[in-house]
XYZ file of N, CA and C in Angstrom:
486
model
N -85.909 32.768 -142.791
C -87.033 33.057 -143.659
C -88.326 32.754 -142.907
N -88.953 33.352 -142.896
C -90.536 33.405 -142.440
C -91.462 32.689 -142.908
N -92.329 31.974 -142.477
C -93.247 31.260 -142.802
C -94.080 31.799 -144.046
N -94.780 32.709 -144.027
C -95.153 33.697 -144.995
C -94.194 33.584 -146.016
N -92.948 34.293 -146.021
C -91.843 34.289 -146.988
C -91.962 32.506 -147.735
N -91.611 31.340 -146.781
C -91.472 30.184 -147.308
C -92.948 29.944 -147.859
N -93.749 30.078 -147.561
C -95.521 30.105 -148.559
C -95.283 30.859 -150.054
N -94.891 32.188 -149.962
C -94.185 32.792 -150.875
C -93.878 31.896 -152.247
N -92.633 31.583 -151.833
C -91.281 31.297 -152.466
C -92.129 29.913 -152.754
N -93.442 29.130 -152.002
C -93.586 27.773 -152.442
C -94.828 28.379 -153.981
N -95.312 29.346 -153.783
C -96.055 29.819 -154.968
C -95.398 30.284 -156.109
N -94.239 30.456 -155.628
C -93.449 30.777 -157.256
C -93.266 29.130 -158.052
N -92.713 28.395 -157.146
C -92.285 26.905 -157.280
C -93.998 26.610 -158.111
N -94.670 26.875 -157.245
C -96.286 26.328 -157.985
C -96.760 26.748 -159.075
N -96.298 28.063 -159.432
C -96.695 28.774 -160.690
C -96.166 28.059 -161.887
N -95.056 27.994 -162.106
C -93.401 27.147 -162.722
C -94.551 25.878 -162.710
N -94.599 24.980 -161.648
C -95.435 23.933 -162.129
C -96.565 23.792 -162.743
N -97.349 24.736 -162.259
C -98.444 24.819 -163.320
C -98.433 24.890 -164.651
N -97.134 25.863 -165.138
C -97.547 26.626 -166.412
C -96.513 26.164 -167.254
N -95.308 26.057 -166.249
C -94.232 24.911 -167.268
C -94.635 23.539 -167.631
N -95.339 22.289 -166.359
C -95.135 21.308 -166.157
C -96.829 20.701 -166.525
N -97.792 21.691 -166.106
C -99.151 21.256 -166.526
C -99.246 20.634 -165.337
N -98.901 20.513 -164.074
C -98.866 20.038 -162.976
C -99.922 21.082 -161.658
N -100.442 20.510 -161.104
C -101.126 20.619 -159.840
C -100.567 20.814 -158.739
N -99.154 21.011 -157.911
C -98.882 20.184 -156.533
C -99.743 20.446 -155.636
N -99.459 19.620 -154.599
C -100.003 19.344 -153.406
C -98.736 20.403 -152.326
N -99.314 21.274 -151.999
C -98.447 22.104 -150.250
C -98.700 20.733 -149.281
N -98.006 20.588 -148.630
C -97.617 19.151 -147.405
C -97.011 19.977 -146.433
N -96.910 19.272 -145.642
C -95.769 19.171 -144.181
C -96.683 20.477 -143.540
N -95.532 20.884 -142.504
C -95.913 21.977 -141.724
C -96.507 23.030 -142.511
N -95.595 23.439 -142.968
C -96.190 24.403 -144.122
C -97.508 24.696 -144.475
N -98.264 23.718 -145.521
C -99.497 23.514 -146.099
C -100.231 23.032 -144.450
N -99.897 22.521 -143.754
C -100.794 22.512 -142.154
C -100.885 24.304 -141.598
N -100.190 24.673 -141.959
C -99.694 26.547 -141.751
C -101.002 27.102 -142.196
N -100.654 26.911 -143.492
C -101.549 27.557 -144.336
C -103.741 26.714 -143.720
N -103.850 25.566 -143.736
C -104.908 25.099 -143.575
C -105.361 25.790 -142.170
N -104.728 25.488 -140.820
C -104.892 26.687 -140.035
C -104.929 27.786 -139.994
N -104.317 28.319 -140.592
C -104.342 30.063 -140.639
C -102.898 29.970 -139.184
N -102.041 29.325 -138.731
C -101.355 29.297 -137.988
C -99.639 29.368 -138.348
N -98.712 29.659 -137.530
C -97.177 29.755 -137.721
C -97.178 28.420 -137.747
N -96.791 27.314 -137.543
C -96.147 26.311 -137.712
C -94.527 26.165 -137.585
N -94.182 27.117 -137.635
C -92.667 27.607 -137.963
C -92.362 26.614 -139.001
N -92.286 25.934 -139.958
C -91.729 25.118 -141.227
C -90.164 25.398 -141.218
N -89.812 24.147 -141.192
C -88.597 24.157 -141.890
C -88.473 24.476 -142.858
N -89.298 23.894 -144.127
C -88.783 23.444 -145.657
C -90.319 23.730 -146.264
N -90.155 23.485 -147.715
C -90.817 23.747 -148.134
C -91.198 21.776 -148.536
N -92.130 21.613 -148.361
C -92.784 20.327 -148.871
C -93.828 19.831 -149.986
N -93.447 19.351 -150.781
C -94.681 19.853 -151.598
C -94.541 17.784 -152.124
N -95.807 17.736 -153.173
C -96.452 16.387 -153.227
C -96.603 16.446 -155.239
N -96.007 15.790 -155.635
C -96.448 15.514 -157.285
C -97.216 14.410 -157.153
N -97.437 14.057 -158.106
C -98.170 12.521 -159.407
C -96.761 12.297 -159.555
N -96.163 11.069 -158.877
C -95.337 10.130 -159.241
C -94.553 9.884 -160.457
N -95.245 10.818 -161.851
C -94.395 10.528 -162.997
C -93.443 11.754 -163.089
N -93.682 12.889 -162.204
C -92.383 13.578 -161.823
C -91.412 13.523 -161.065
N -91.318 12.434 -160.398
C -90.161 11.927 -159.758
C -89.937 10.432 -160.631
N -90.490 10.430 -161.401
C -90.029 8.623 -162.261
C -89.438 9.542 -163.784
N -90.296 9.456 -164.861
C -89.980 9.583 -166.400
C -89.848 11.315 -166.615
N -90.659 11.954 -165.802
C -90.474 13.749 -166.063
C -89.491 14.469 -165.102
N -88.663 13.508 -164.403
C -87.721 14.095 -163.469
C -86.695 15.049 -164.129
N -86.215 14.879 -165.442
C -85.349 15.917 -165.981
C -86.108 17.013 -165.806
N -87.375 17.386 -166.043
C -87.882 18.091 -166.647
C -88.543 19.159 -165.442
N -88.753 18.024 -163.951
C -88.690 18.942 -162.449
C -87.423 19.883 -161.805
N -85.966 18.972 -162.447
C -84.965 19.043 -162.029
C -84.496 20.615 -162.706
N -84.872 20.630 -163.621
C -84.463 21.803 -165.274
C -85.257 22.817 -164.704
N -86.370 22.673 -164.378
C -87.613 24.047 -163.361
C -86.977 24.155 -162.245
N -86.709 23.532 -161.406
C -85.556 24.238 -159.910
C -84.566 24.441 -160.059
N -83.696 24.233 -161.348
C -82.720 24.817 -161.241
C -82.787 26.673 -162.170
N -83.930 26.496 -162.762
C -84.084 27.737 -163.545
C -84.399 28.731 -162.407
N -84.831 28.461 -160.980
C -85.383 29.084 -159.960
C -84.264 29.660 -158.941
N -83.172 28.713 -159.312
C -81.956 29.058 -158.502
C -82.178 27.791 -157.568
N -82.862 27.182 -157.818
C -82.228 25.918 -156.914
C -81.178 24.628 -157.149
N -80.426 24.074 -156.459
C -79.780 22.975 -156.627
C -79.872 21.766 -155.962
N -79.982 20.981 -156.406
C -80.119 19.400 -156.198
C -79.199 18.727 -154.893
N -79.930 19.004 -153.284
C -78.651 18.119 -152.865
C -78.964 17.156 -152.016
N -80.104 16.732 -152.450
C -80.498 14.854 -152.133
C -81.548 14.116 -153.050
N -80.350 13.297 -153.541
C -81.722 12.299 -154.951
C -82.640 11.970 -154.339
N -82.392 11.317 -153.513
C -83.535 10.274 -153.033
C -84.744 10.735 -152.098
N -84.606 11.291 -151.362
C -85.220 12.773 -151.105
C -86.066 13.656 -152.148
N -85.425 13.656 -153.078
C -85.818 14.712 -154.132
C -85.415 16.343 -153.800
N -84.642 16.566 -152.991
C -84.537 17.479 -152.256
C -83.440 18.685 -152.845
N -84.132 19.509 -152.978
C -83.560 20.673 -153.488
C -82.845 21.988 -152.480
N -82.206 22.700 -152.663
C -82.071 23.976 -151.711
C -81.201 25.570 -152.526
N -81.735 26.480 -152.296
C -81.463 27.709 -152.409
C -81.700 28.707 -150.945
N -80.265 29.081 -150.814
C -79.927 29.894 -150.043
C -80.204 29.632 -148.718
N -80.158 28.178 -148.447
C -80.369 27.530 -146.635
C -81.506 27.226 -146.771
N -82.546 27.564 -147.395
C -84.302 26.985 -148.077
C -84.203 25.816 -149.023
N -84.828 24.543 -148.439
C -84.843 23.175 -148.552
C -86.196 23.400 -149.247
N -86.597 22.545 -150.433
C -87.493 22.324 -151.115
C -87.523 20.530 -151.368
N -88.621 20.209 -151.253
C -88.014 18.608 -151.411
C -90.050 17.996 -151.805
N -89.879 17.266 -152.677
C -90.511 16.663 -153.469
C -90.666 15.162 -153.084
N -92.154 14.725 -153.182
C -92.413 12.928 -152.785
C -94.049 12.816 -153.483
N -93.920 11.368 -153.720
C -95.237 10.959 -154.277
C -96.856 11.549 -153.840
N -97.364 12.350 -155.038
C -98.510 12.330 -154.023
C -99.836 10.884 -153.554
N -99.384 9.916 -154.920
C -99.960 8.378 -154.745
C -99.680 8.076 -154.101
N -98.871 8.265 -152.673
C -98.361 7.529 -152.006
C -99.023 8.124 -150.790
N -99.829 9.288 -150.860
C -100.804 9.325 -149.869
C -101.965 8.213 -149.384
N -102.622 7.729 -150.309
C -103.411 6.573 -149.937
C -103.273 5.134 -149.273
N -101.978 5.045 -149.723
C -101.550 3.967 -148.745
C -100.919 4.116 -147.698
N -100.316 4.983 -147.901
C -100.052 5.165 -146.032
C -100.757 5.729 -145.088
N -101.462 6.841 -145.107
C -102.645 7.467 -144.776
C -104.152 7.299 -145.132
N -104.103 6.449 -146.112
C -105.892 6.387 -146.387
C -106.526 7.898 -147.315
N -105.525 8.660 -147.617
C -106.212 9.769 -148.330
C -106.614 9.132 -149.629
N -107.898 9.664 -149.663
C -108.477 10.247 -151.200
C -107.756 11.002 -151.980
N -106.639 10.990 -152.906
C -105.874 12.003 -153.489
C -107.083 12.624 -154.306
N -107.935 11.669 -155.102
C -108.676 12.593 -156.289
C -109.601 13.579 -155.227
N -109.954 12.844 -153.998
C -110.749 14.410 -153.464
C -109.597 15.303 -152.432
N -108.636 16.104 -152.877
C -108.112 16.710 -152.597
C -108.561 18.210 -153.333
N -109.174 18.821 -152.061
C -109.735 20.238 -152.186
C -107.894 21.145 -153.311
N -108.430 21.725 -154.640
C -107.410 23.025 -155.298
C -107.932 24.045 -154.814
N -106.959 24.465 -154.889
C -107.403 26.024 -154.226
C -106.324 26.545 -155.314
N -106.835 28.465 -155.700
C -106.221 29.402 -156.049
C -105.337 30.621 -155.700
N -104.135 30.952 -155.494
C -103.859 31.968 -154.962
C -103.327 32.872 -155.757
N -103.982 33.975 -156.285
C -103.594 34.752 -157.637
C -103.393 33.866 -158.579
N -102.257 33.625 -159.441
C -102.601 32.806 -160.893
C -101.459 31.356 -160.425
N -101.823 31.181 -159.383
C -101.052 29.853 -158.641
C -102.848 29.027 -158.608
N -102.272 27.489 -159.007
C -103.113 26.608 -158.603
C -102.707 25.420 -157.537
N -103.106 25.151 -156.454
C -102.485 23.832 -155.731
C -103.299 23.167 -154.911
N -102.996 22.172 -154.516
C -103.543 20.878 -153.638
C -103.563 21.551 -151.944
N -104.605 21.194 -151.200
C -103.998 21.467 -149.902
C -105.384 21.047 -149.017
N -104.154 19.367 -148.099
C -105.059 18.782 -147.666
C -106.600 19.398 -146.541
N -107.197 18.254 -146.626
C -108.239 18.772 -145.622
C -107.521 18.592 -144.043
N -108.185 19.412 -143.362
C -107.714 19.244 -141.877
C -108.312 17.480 -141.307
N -109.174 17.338 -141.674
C -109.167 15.616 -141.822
C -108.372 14.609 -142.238
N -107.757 15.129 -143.570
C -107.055 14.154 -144.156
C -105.501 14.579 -143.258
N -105.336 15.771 -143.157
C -104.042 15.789 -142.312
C -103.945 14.987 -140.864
N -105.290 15.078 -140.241
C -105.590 14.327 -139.489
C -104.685 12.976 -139.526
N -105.408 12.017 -140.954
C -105.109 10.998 -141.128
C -103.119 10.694 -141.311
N -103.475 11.878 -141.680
C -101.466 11.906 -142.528
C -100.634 11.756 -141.289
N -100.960 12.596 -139.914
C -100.246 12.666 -138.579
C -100.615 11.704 -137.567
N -101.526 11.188 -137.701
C -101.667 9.708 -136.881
C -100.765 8.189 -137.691
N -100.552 8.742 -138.935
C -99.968 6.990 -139.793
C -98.499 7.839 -139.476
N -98.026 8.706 -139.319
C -96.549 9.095 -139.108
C -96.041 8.954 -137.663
N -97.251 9.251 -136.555
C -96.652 8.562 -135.115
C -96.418 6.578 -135.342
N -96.886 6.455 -136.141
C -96.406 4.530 -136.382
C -95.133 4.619 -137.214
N -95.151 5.709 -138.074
C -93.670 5.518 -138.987
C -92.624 5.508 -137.894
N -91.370 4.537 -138.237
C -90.274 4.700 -137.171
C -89.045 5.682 -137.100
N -89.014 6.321 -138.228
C -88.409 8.068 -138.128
C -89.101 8.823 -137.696
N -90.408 9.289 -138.148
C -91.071 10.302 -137.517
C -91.185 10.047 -135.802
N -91.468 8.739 -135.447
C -91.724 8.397 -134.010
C -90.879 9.146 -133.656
N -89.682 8.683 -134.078
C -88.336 8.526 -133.099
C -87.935 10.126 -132.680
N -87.843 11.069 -134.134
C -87.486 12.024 -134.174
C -88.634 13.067 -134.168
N -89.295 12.809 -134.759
C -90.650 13.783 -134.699
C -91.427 13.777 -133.916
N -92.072 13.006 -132.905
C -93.030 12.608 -132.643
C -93.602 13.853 -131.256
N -92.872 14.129 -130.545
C -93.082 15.544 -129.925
C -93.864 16.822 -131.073
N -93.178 16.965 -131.979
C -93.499 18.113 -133.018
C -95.405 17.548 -133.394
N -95.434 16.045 -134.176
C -96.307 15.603 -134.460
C -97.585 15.453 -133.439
N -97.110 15.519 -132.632
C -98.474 15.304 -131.220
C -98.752 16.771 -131.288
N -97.984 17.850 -131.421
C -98.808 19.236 -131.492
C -99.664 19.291 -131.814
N -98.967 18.795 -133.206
C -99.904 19.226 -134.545
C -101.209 18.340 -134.565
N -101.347 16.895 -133.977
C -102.440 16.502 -133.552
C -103.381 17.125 -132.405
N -102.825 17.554 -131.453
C -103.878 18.801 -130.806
C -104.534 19.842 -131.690
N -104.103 20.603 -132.374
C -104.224 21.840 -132.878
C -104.797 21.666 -133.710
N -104.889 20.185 -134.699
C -105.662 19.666 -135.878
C -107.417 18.894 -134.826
N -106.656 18.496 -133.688
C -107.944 17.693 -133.168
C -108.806 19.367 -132.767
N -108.759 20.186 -132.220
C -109.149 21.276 -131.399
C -109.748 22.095 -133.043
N -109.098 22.034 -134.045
C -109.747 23.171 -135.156
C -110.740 22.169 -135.517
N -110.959 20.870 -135.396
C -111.792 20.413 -136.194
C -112.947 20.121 -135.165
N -112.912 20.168 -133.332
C -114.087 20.384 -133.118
C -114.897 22.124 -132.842
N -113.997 22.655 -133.022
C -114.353 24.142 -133.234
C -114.829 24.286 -134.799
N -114.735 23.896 -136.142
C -115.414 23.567 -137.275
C -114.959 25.075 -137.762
N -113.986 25.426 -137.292
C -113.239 26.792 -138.089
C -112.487 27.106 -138.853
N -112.360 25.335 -139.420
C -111.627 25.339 -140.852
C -111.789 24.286 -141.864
């Protein structure tokens, strides 16, 4: 599936949240870095960011929307969903500020047709990919991928082209 295609398929997921859930998400990971560049990224998965009371007390009610989508549940803890080899997986968006220092309430929405969603600043991603070279999974396993994406985030933001 194509990057485009997985942007896609994350706006259907966003619509469903909006209009079922009264929810906002946040696009994350490669992906939503995809989209903030205007760049491939190649993405694995689809990543996306709630308000914490959809993974605590409204989790039936996230779980009941991906599965109406054709997705199925195959990591709790994770939150991690998948349809058809396409990984969807869900994490706090409060949990941006403490590990990264983001401002969640100033997180730029943006519109795409009758989709509403979160999608960080190239600053705040900034911040998100420098606190993940200290995390000790991302180091270990990511940390090649993550130094890209710190070039390509350091280079768009002194070019001021996004």
């Amino acid at each position: 599936m194509t990057t485009t295609e997985k942007y896609h398929e994350f706006l259907k997921i966003a619509v469903m949240l909006n209009k079922k859930l009264g929810c906002t998400p946040l696009l994350f990971g490669s992906l939503g870095l995809s989209r903030r560049l205007d760049a491939d990224l190649l993405p694995d998965d689809i990543d996306v960011l709630l308000p914490r009371e959809f993974l605590t007390d409204r989790w039936t009610e996230l779980t009941a929307l991906m599965h109406s989508l054709g997705y199925a549940l195959y990591d709790l803890h994770e939150h991690a969903f998948e349809r058809e080899g396409l990984s969807a997986a869900f994490a706090e968006l409060e949990g941006l500020a403490d590990f990264a220092g983001v401002d969640v309430g100033a997180i730029p929405i943006l519109s795409d047709g009758d989709c509403s969603y979160r999608l960080l600043t190239l600053s705040d991603y900034r911040k998100v990919y420098a606190a993940s070279a200290k995390d000790g999974y991302r180091r270990d396993k990511k940390m090649k991928n993550d130094r890209a994406k710190l070039v390509l985030i350091d280079a768009a933001l002194q070019n001021g082209t996004h």
